Structure formats: structure tokens, C-alpha cells
């Protein structure tokens, strides 16, 4: 796919994630003001309600006040044609020779440095997939040995479970180390206390924009019409709580205490140019999981750890394109039984690990269950995370000098509330 070259009158610094090719949506507030919808460009935010009130979005069939709500759900419920039409209008307004918005720039723009970002959507339901073959294999080797690493269903089903939506938080919001039941080594009875094995999961999540009806299935060729965009996703995990509780019904309190997202939703329209072929799927999948064309995304992902009073250090480099199951297959699978979806629902990819040890997406894998601790520049080691560690995930796409990115999801771990 080719891309039309665009130039804008807005000052976008070299290397910015928020170029004119991106235009991600978020919810922000300034000082004690109300929450409203904005678009990131360069180091600024475009106030969409200002554009609407001043007639710059006329003809797009948007209801009054739609960008002054606390979340984007009402806007994204309008459907793909509306998202795409708004994107085209913004491209016109931001184009180098267009003076319309430029004349209003002092009122229509806010510096990102002055804004506080909030949850962009109200998440009704959250699904967590398990779609990285490398991650599933690594965890399988650690838990069951090399010969039974991948379960027999794994290459036939985009494995997933229903997670907890209420504890999804936005970048910048810290959380307390969770407590729960843990079975100490060689013990027969569990104890209660703070997790000792607090871990990250490097993931991305897609957000559905359009709703489906109960009983309706969404085939892979229609899936992209239902997906609004993607965010970075850190699916925090307490491995000791998880290990004791997960049989027979799967993850529960070891996962549900927090999942962190980046505040800017990058649309599938913006990501279209960065599509690539995914891993070859063998054995052949069932007909409802077959797809045509490129459905994977070349999104570079990086994880950084910052100790208290220390410097940020990179601990992993991965890529969304490593995922065995793509987002169209995930949504087709989610709905194949007739399960309906809603605008604002979130779907985590599962931990995204690559083949190389420095591309693993969890500390469980990076330290191989704590056997190979990570050595940090301040001389300390990490098997799992300590209180006041901060984890930052960043992601961006780059091709032929065109760059778009997700910004970051940054979260500090606070001590357990005892
Ligand atoms: Ca997960």
C-alpha cells in the first residue's frame, strides 16, 4: 500500500510519535476543567469540541457535544465511516496551505505538557488473548517441560479468557502491590500476603468501536470495520497468586488487580500503512479463522524499567507482528459463538514475545522464572518487580521515513496496603 505524502503547518518535532499520519484520539483535561476529546499532533492536542463549535466539522453528522463527554464511547459508536470522515477533515484542516484552523490555533490547541490524560473509553468487557507462540511456548516449558510446551488446542484456537474491566487504568496512575493467597515452596497450606512475584505483560489491546447483536458473528473480512484502534497494554500479573489459583478455571485475582493502557488510541486507519504478513500458520486453521491479505502490524515495542531514584533502562524489544493470531482472527473467534460486542470493549493480545531472549515480554521469561536476574546499572538485580519500580512501554511504527507512535504507558508500583 502507498501513502499520500502530507505536510502540515503544525510544528511536529523530528521523531515525534504524533505526526499528521497518526492523529490518535484521547480524553484530556486542563487545570480543573472538564474532560473532553482531543487529537494529539506534535506536542499539542487539538480540542475537537472547539472545532465542532466553530463549524470546522460541519457536514460530518456528529451530534452536539459529542466531544465534551467523559469518554469516547459515544463518538466511536458512530462507526467506521464517521471515524474515517473525521480523519479526512482533519487532514484538510492541518494541511500546509489551509488557513481555517491555523487562524484559530491559539484557542483550538492545548500543550500536552499542560494536559492531564484520562481513560479514553469506558471499558465494558475485557478479553485477554494468549496469541504469541513464543510466549505460550516459554511459559509451557517452564510449567510443563519442553515436550508438552504448547497445549494441543493452541494452534487451532486463539486462546483467551474474560478479564476484569473495572481495574483497567490509564498511564500515570500508580497501583498498590496486590495481596492474596500464595502457596510457599514445599508447603501444604497457603499463606496470605503481598505478591513476591509481581510481573509485567507486554501487550497491545484493540478497542471495538461498533456494537454487534447477540447471535451475530463477525467474519475475519469484516473484523476491521468493528475495530476503532489500538493502545499499549501492560497486563500486570502476580505470578505466585496466579500459580496457586489458576487450576481449574484459569487466571483470576493474580491478574485482576490492574492493567495499564496508553492514553492515545491509534486508529486502524493510521495503522493501515504498517500492515505486514504475520507468521505462517500451520496446521491449517478452521474456515471461520481463515483470512485474506495482510492482517498483522509492524509495531516496534520497547519495555523500560526505572528503579526508584535510578535511570530508565531498556529490558525488552519486541514487535506486534510476532503474534501468531491476528486481531481479525481474535475478533472472529470472540464472536463465533454469537457473543455480542460493544463500543469500548478491550481485547489484550496476550504477552508479545519474540524468538530472541531480549524480546521476551515478561520478567517470567526474561529472567527465566527468576533463574537469570536482570542486572541494572545501579548495581541492583531484578527477578521480579520491587516497590517504587516504574515500568514504561513505548511503541511506534516506521516505514519510508513515515512514523506514527503510541506514546507511552508508564506506571509506578506502590507498596502493598497492609
Ligand atoms: Ca495477559
Short mmCIF file of C-alpha atoms and ligand atoms in Angstrom, two decimals:
data_model
loop_
_atom_site.label_atom_id
_atom_site.label_comp_id
_atom_site.label_asym_id
_atom_site.label_seq_id
_atom_site.Cartn_x
_atom_site.Cartn_y
_atom_site.Cartn_z
CA UNK A 1 0.00 0.00 0.00
CA UNK A 2 1.22 3.50 -0.79
CA UNK A 3 0.56 6.61 1.23
CA UNK A 4 -0.18 10.16 0.17
CA UNK A 5 2.56 12.50 1.41
CA UNK A 6 1.16 15.11 3.76
CA UNK A 7 2.66 18.34 5.01
CA UNK A 8 1.23 20.33 7.88
CA UNK A 9 1.56 23.87 9.21
CA UNK A 10 1.74 22.45 12.76
CA UNK A 11 5.21 22.21 14.27
CA UNK A 12 5.92 18.48 14.70
CA UNK A 13 9.37 17.73 16.16
CA UNK A 14 11.63 15.19 14.42
CA UNK A 15 10.97 11.69 15.77
CA UNK A 16 7.53 12.59 17.17
CA UNK A 17 5.00 9.76 17.55
CA UNK A 18 2.22 12.20 16.78
CA UNK A 19 2.74 13.13 13.15
CA UNK A 20 0.00 14.14 10.74
CA UNK A 21 -0.17 10.49 9.66
CA UNK A 22 -1.25 9.44 13.15
CA UNK A 23 -3.98 11.66 14.71
CA UNK A 24 -4.80 9.45 17.74
CA UNK A 25 -7.83 10.12 19.97
CA UNK A 26 -7.71 10.70 23.72
CA UNK A 27 -9.58 12.27 26.63
CA UNK A 28 -7.87 15.11 28.45
CA UNK A 29 -8.48 17.94 30.88
CA UNK A 30 -6.62 21.17 31.61
CA UNK A 31 -6.28 22.58 35.12
CA UNK A 32 -9.63 21.89 36.85
CA UNK A 33 -11.54 21.89 33.57
CA UNK A 34 -13.92 19.21 32.32
CA UNK A 35 -12.82 16.19 30.38
CA UNK A 36 -13.02 16.45 26.61
CA UNK A 37 -11.90 14.65 23.48
CA UNK A 38 -8.71 15.61 21.68
CA UNK A 39 -6.33 14.57 18.94
CA UNK A 40 -2.58 14.54 19.52
CA UNK A 41 -0.30 16.23 17.00
CA UNK A 42 3.33 17.05 17.71
CA UNK A 43 3.48 18.28 21.30
CA UNK A 44 -0.07 19.64 21.23
CA UNK A 45 -3.68 18.49 21.48
CA UNK A 46 -6.44 19.63 19.14
CA UNK A 47 -9.64 20.40 21.05
CA UNK A 48 -12.28 18.64 18.95
CA UNK A 49 -15.22 20.35 20.62
CA UNK A 50 -13.72 23.75 19.74
CA UNK A 51 -13.53 22.63 16.10
CA UNK A 52 -17.14 21.45 16.23
CA UNK A 53 -18.44 24.63 17.89
CA UNK A 54 -16.69 26.76 15.28
CA UNK A 55 -18.15 24.93 12.31
CA UNK A 56 -15.00 23.18 11.20
CA UNK A 57 -16.61 19.73 11.48
CA UNK A 58 -19.89 20.66 9.76
CA UNK A 59 -21.34 18.01 7.46
CA UNK A 60 -19.81 15.10 9.39
CA UNK A 61 -23.12 14.22 11.05
CA UNK A 62 -21.82 14.46 14.62
CA UNK A 63 -24.29 15.21 17.42
CA UNK A 64 -23.79 18.37 19.50
CA UNK A 65 -21.43 17.99 22.43
CA UNK A 66 -20.19 14.57 21.37
CA UNK A 67 -16.58 15.59 22.14
CA UNK A 68 -17.43 17.02 25.58
CA UNK A 69 -18.24 13.67 27.16
CA UNK A 70 -16.06 11.95 29.76
CA UNK A 71 -15.17 9.12 27.36
CA UNK A 72 -15.07 8.45 23.61
CA UNK A 73 -17.70 5.68 23.58
CA UNK A 74 -20.46 7.80 22.01
CA UNK A 75 -18.16 9.04 19.26
CA UNK A 76 -16.69 5.65 18.41
CA UNK A 77 -20.21 4.15 18.39
CA UNK A 78 -20.87 6.29 15.29
CA UNK A 79 -18.97 3.71 13.24
CA UNK A 80 -16.09 3.45 10.84
CA UNK A 81 -17.38 5.82 8.16
CA UNK A 82 -17.62 8.64 10.71
CA UNK A 83 -14.10 7.95 12.09
CA UNK A 84 -12.66 7.98 8.58
CA UNK A 85 -14.57 11.12 7.53
CA UNK A 86 -13.30 13.00 10.59
CA UNK A 87 -9.75 11.89 9.84
CA UNK A 88 -10.04 13.20 6.27
CA UNK A 89 -11.43 16.52 7.53
CA UNK A 90 -8.53 16.87 9.98
CA UNK A 91 -6.05 16.16 7.21
CA UNK A 92 -7.62 19.02 5.24
CA UNK A 93 -7.55 21.42 8.19
CA UNK A 94 -3.95 20.59 9.09
CA UNK A 95 -2.66 20.67 5.52
CA UNK A 96 0.12 23.17 4.93
CA UNK A 97 -1.84 25.63 2.77
CA UNK A 98 -5.09 25.57 4.82
CA UNK A 99 -5.63 28.70 6.94
CA UNK A 100 -9.01 27.84 8.53
CA UNK A 101 -7.80 26.13 11.69
CA UNK A 102 -4.46 27.91 11.66
CA UNK A 103 -6.29 31.19 12.33
CA UNK A 104 -7.81 29.63 15.49
CA UNK A 105 -4.66 27.85 16.68
CA UNK A 106 -4.29 29.84 19.92
CA UNK A 107 -7.77 28.68 21.04
CA UNK A 108 -8.04 25.25 19.42
CA UNK A 109 -4.72 23.85 20.65
CA UNK A 110 -3.51 22.86 24.12
CA UNK A 111 0.06 21.92 25.04
CA UNK A 112 0.28 18.24 26.01
CA UNK A 113 2.53 19.35 28.88
CA UNK A 114 -0.42 21.29 30.38
CA UNK A 115 -2.98 18.49 29.99
CA UNK A 116 -3.87 15.55 32.17
CA UNK A 117 -4.83 12.39 30.27
CA UNK A 118 -7.73 10.17 31.36
CA UNK A 119 -9.19 6.79 30.42
CA UNK A 120 -10.21 7.26 26.77
CA UNK A 121 -13.13 4.83 26.91
CA UNK A 122 -15.47 3.24 29.43
CA UNK A 123 -14.45 -0.41 29.11
CA UNK A 124 -17.50 -2.68 29.34
CA UNK A 125 -15.80 -6.00 28.71
CA UNK A 126 -12.18 -7.03 28.54
CA UNK A 127 -10.81 -10.17 26.89
CA UNK A 128 -7.21 -11.27 27.27
CA UNK A 129 -5.87 -13.45 24.46
CA UNK A 130 -2.74 -15.59 24.58
CA UNK A 131 -1.63 -15.19 20.98
CA UNK A 132 2.18 -15.22 21.00
CA UNK A 133 3.55 -18.66 20.16
CA UNK A 134 6.92 -17.79 21.70
CA UNK A 135 5.33 -16.64 24.97
CA UNK A 136 2.99 -19.63 25.21
CA UNK A 137 5.93 -21.96 24.45
CA UNK A 138 8.24 -20.34 27.02
CA UNK A 139 5.63 -20.49 29.76
CA UNK A 140 4.72 -24.04 28.74
CA UNK A 141 8.37 -25.16 29.00
CA UNK A 142 8.65 -23.64 32.48
CA UNK A 143 5.38 -25.15 33.75
CA UNK A 144 5.15 -28.48 31.89
CA UNK A 145 8.52 -29.19 30.24
CA UNK A 146 9.70 -28.93 26.64
CA UNK A 147 7.71 -31.86 25.24
CA UNK A 148 4.30 -30.52 26.30
CA UNK A 149 5.03 -26.82 26.00
CA UNK A 150 2.17 -25.88 23.65
CA UNK A 151 -1.24 -27.31 24.53
CA UNK A 152 -2.89 -29.36 21.71
CA UNK A 153 -5.54 -26.66 21.16
CA UNK A 154 -3.13 -23.72 20.84
CA UNK A 155 -2.63 -23.72 17.04
CA UNK A 156 -6.36 -24.23 16.42
CA UNK A 157 -7.89 -21.68 18.82
CA UNK A 158 -6.90 -18.08 19.59
CA UNK A 159 -6.92 -18.97 23.31
CA UNK A 160 -8.33 -16.29 25.61
CA UNK A 161 -10.28 -15.63 28.81
CA UNK A 162 -12.56 -12.90 30.12
CA UNK A 163 -10.64 -10.44 32.27
CA UNK A 164 -11.67 -7.68 34.64
CA UNK A 165 -12.65 -4.36 33.01
CA UNK A 166 -13.07 -2.25 36.17
CA UNK A 167 -9.36 -2.25 37.04
CA UNK A 168 -8.04 -1.07 33.67
CA UNK A 169 -6.18 2.18 34.41
CA UNK A 170 -4.53 4.84 32.31
CA UNK A 171 -0.81 5.64 32.11
CA UNK A 172 0.44 7.68 35.08
CA UNK A 173 -1.90 6.07 37.61
CA UNK A 174 0.06 4.00 40.16
CA UNK A 175 -1.33 0.93 41.93
CA UNK A 176 -0.53 -0.90 45.15
CA UNK A 177 1.23 -4.26 45.15
CA UNK A 178 -1.62 -6.77 45.38
CA UNK A 179 -2.05 -9.26 48.21
CA UNK A 180 -3.52 -12.72 48.03
CA UNK A 181 -3.16 -16.40 48.73
CA UNK A 182 0.25 -17.85 47.99
CA UNK A 183 1.46 -21.42 48.47
CA UNK A 184 5.05 -21.24 49.78
CA UNK A 185 7.54 -23.71 48.30
CA UNK A 186 7.09 -27.23 49.73
CA UNK A 187 4.22 -26.02 51.96
CA UNK A 188 0.87 -27.78 52.16
CA UNK A 189 -1.22 -24.76 53.12
CA UNK A 190 -1.32 -21.29 51.58
CA UNK A 191 -0.42 -18.05 53.38
CA UNK A 192 -1.85 -14.58 52.81
CA UNK A 193 0.38 -11.66 51.91
CA UNK A 194 1.75 -9.31 49.25
CA UNK A 195 2.84 -10.92 45.99
CA UNK A 196 6.58 -11.53 45.78
CA UNK A 197 6.46 -12.26 42.04
CA UNK A 198 4.97 -9.10 40.52
CA UNK A 199 5.42 -9.13 36.75
CA UNK A 200 4.60 -7.17 33.61
CA UNK A 201 2.98 -8.45 30.44
CA UNK A 202 3.96 -6.52 27.31
CA UNK A 203 0.77 -6.46 25.27
CA UNK A 204 -1.26 -4.31 22.95
CA UNK A 205 -5.04 -4.07 23.06
CA UNK A 206 -7.57 -3.27 20.38
CA UNK A 207 -10.79 -1.44 21.16
CA UNK A 208 -14.04 -2.20 19.38
CA UNK A 209 -15.97 0.77 18.03
CA UNK A 210 -19.18 -0.65 16.66
CA UNK A 211 -21.53 -2.96 18.54
CA UNK A 212 -22.85 -6.29 17.26
CA UNK A 213 -26.11 -8.03 18.14
CA UNK A 214 -26.39 -11.13 20.30
CA UNK A 215 -26.22 -14.10 17.93
CA UNK A 216 -24.28 -12.19 15.25
CA UNK A 217 -20.87 -13.46 14.19
CA UNK A 218 -18.16 -11.20 12.76
CA UNK A 219 -16.13 -12.85 9.98
CA UNK A 220 -12.42 -12.03 9.61
CA UNK A 221 -13.09 -9.92 6.49
CA UNK A 222 -15.42 -7.62 8.46
CA UNK A 223 -13.48 -7.50 11.73
CA UNK A 224 -11.58 -4.31 10.91
CA UNK A 225 -14.86 -2.41 10.41
CA UNK A 226 -15.67 -3.10 14.09
CA UNK A 227 -12.27 -2.12 15.50
CA UNK A 228 -11.61 1.54 16.30
CA UNK A 229 -7.94 1.35 17.20
CA UNK A 230 -5.19 0.12 19.47
CA UNK A 231 -3.33 1.09 22.65
CA UNK A 232 -0.27 -0.16 24.52
CA UNK A 233 -1.28 -2.52 27.29
CA UNK A 234 0.61 -3.67 30.38
CA UNK A 235 -1.28 -6.60 31.88
CA UNK A 236 0.24 -6.78 35.36
CA UNK A 237 0.47 -10.27 36.84
CA UNK A 238 1.17 -11.69 40.31
CA UNK A 239 2.78 -15.00 39.38
CA UNK A 240 2.65 -16.58 42.86
CA UNK A 241 -1.06 -15.79 43.32
CA UNK A 242 -1.71 -16.95 39.74
CA UNK A 243 0.14 -20.25 40.22
CA UNK A 244 -1.93 -21.27 43.28
CA UNK A 245 -5.35 -20.19 41.97
CA UNK A 246 -5.37 -20.94 38.25
CA UNK A 247 -6.47 -24.61 38.25
CA UNK A 248 -9.10 -25.38 37.02
CA UNK A 249 -10.74 -22.15 35.84
CA UNK A 250 -7.75 -20.03 34.83
CA UNK A 251 -6.43 -16.60 35.86
CA UNK A 252 -8.39 -14.62 38.46
CA UNK A 253 -7.02 -12.40 41.28
CA UNK A 254 -3.43 -12.80 40.08
CA UNK A 255 -4.47 -10.70 37.07
CA UNK A 256 -7.48 -8.58 38.00
CA UNK A 257 -5.81 -6.01 40.29
CA UNK A 258 -4.63 -3.72 37.45
CA UNK A 259 -3.97 -3.48 33.70
CA UNK A 260 -2.47 -0.23 32.37
CA UNK A 261 -3.09 1.38 28.96
CA UNK A 262 -1.57 4.24 27.00
CA UNK A 263 -3.96 7.22 26.75
CA UNK A 264 -3.95 7.76 22.97
CA UNK A 265 -5.95 5.39 20.76
CA UNK A 266 -4.20 4.98 17.41
CA UNK A 267 -6.82 4.18 14.78
CA UNK A 268 -6.69 1.27 12.36
CA UNK A 269 -6.85 3.91 9.59
CA UNK A 270 -3.50 5.26 10.80
CA UNK A 271 -2.03 1.76 11.19
CA UNK A 272 -3.13 0.59 7.72
CA UNK A 273 0.15 1.63 6.07
CA UNK A 274 2.16 -0.51 8.50
CA UNK A 275 0.44 -3.83 7.82
CA UNK A 276 2.61 -6.87 7.16
CA UNK A 277 2.24 -10.62 6.78
CA UNK A 278 2.15 -12.48 10.07
CA UNK A 279 3.80 -15.82 10.92
CA UNK A 280 2.78 -18.70 8.64
CA UNK A 281 0.01 -20.67 10.31
CA UNK A 282 0.44 -24.42 10.27
CA UNK A 283 -1.67 -26.58 10.65
CA UNK A 284 -4.39 -25.06 8.51
CA UNK A 285 -6.99 -23.22 10.59
CA UNK A 286 -10.75 -23.88 10.51
CA UNK A 287 -12.66 -21.94 7.81
CA UNK A 288 -14.00 -19.24 10.19
CA UNK A 289 -10.41 -18.30 11.12
CA UNK A 290 -9.13 -18.04 7.53
CA UNK A 291 -8.34 -14.56 6.24
CA UNK A 292 -7.07 -12.79 3.14
CA UNK A 293 -4.41 -10.13 2.80
CA UNK A 294 -2.13 -8.63 5.41
CA UNK A 295 -3.61 -8.59 8.90
CA UNK A 296 -0.53 -8.14 11.11
CA UNK A 297 1.02 -4.82 12.16
CA UNK A 298 4.70 -3.87 12.27
CA UNK A 299 4.72 -2.07 15.62
CA UNK A 300 8.07 -1.80 17.43
CA UNK A 301 7.63 -2.28 21.16
CA UNK A 302 10.06 -1.46 23.97
CA UNK A 303 9.91 -2.00 27.73
CA UNK A 304 11.90 0.11 30.20
CA UNK A 305 12.39 -0.34 33.93
CA UNK A 306 13.16 2.67 36.14
CA UNK A 307 14.17 1.86 39.72
CA UNK A 308 13.35 4.40 42.45
CA UNK A 309 15.98 7.18 42.14
CA UNK A 310 17.52 5.32 39.18
CA UNK A 311 17.63 5.72 35.42
CA UNK A 312 15.28 4.17 32.90
CA UNK A 313 16.84 1.04 31.32
CA UNK A 314 15.52 -0.95 28.38
CA UNK A 315 14.74 -4.56 29.33
CA UNK A 316 12.92 -5.80 26.20
CA UNK A 317 12.43 -5.06 22.49
CA UNK A 318 9.55 -6.84 20.73
CA UNK A 319 7.06 -6.33 17.89
CA UNK A 320 3.30 -6.77 17.44
CA UNK A 321 3.93 -8.63 14.15
CA UNK A 322 5.33 -11.61 16.10
CA UNK A 323 1.78 -12.56 17.17
CA UNK A 324 0.64 -15.89 15.69
CA UNK A 325 -3.05 -14.94 15.75
CA UNK A 326 -4.02 -11.56 14.26
CA UNK A 327 -6.72 -9.18 15.53
CA UNK A 328 -9.20 -10.14 12.80
CA UNK A 329 -8.93 -13.79 13.84
CA UNK A 330 -9.23 -12.85 17.50
CA UNK A 331 -12.47 -10.92 16.92
CA UNK A 332 -13.87 -13.63 14.62
CA UNK A 333 -13.17 -16.18 17.32
CA UNK A 334 -14.63 -13.98 20.09
CA UNK A 335 -17.94 -13.74 18.22
CA UNK A 336 -18.18 -17.14 16.51
CA UNK A 337 -20.49 -18.44 19.26
CA UNK A 338 -22.81 -15.45 18.87
CA UNK A 339 -21.31 -13.42 21.73
CA UNK A 340 -22.09 -9.73 21.12
CA UNK A 341 -19.53 -6.94 21.43
CA UNK A 342 -19.89 -3.27 22.41
CA UNK A 343 -18.13 0.01 21.67
CA UNK A 344 -15.29 0.49 24.15
CA UNK A 345 -14.60 -3.21 24.77
CA UNK A 346 -10.93 -4.04 25.05
CA UNK A 347 -9.04 -7.08 23.76
CA UNK A 348 -5.49 -7.71 25.00
CA UNK A 349 -3.17 -9.51 22.62
CA UNK A 350 -1.50 -11.66 25.25
CA UNK A 351 2.15 -11.16 26.12
CA UNK A 352 4.13 -10.43 22.96
CA UNK A 353 7.44 -12.29 22.95
CA UNK A 354 9.79 -12.75 20.00
CA UNK A 355 12.25 -15.54 19.34
CA UNK A 356 15.29 -13.84 20.91
CA UNK A 357 15.69 -13.77 24.71
CA UNK A 358 15.90 -9.95 24.71
CA UNK A 359 12.49 -9.80 23.01
CA UNK A 360 10.55 -11.60 25.74
CA UNK A 361 7.53 -9.69 27.03
CA UNK A 362 7.51 -10.67 30.72
CA UNK A 363 10.02 -10.89 33.56
CA UNK A 364 8.94 -14.51 34.00
CA UNK A 365 10.57 -15.18 30.63
CA UNK A 366 13.33 -12.51 30.71
CA UNK A 367 14.70 -13.93 34.00
CA UNK A 368 13.52 -17.48 33.21
CA UNK A 369 11.40 -17.76 36.37
CA UNK A 370 13.96 -15.79 38.38
CA UNK A 371 16.92 -18.02 37.49
CA UNK A 372 18.72 -15.31 35.46
CA UNK A 373 18.13 -11.99 37.24
CA UNK A 374 18.38 -8.77 35.23
CA UNK A 375 21.35 -6.66 36.34
CA UNK A 376 20.63 -2.94 36.45
CA UNK A 377 23.12 -0.07 36.18
CA UNK A 378 22.62 0.91 39.82
CA UNK A 379 24.04 -2.50 40.80
CA UNK A 380 20.69 -3.98 41.86
CA UNK A 381 19.10 -7.09 40.36
CA UNK A 382 15.52 -7.91 39.43
CA UNK A 383 13.90 -11.30 39.32
CA UNK A 384 10.51 -9.64 39.63
CA UNK A 385 9.44 -6.05 40.38
CA UNK A 386 10.15 -4.09 43.58
CA UNK A 387 8.05 -1.36 45.19
CA UNK A 388 8.58 2.03 43.50
CA UNK A 389 9.86 0.47 40.30
CA UNK A 390 8.34 2.22 37.29
CA UNK A 391 7.64 0.37 34.06
CA UNK A 392 7.35 2.25 30.76
CA UNK A 393 6.21 0.66 27.49
CA UNK A 394 6.62 2.57 24.23
CA UNK A 395 5.56 1.61 20.71
CA UNK A 396 5.91 3.05 17.23
CA UNK A 397 5.75 2.20 13.52
CA UNK A 398 8.23 3.50 10.99
CA UNK A 399 8.39 2.94 7.24
CA UNK A 400 9.91 5.04 4.43
CA UNK A 401 10.53 7.92 6.87
CA UNK A 402 6.88 7.95 7.94
CA UNK A 403 6.45 7.46 11.65
CA UNK A 404 3.48 7.11 13.94
CA UNK A 405 3.53 6.04 17.57
CA UNK A 406 1.55 5.30 20.68
CA UNK A 407 3.41 7.49 23.15
CA UNK A 408 3.84 5.51 26.34
CA UNK A 409 2.20 3.71 29.21
CA UNK A 410 4.08 4.49 32.42
CA UNK A 411 3.18 3.06 35.82
CA UNK A 412 4.79 3.11 39.28
CA UNK A 413 4.29 0.26 41.72
CA UNK A 414 3.38 1.38 45.23
CA UNK A 415 3.90 -0.77 48.35
CA UNK A 416 1.12 -3.15 49.42
CA UNK A 417 -1.63 -1.57 51.54
CA UNK A 418 -1.13 -3.51 54.74
CA1 LIG B 1 -2.30 -11.08 29.71
#
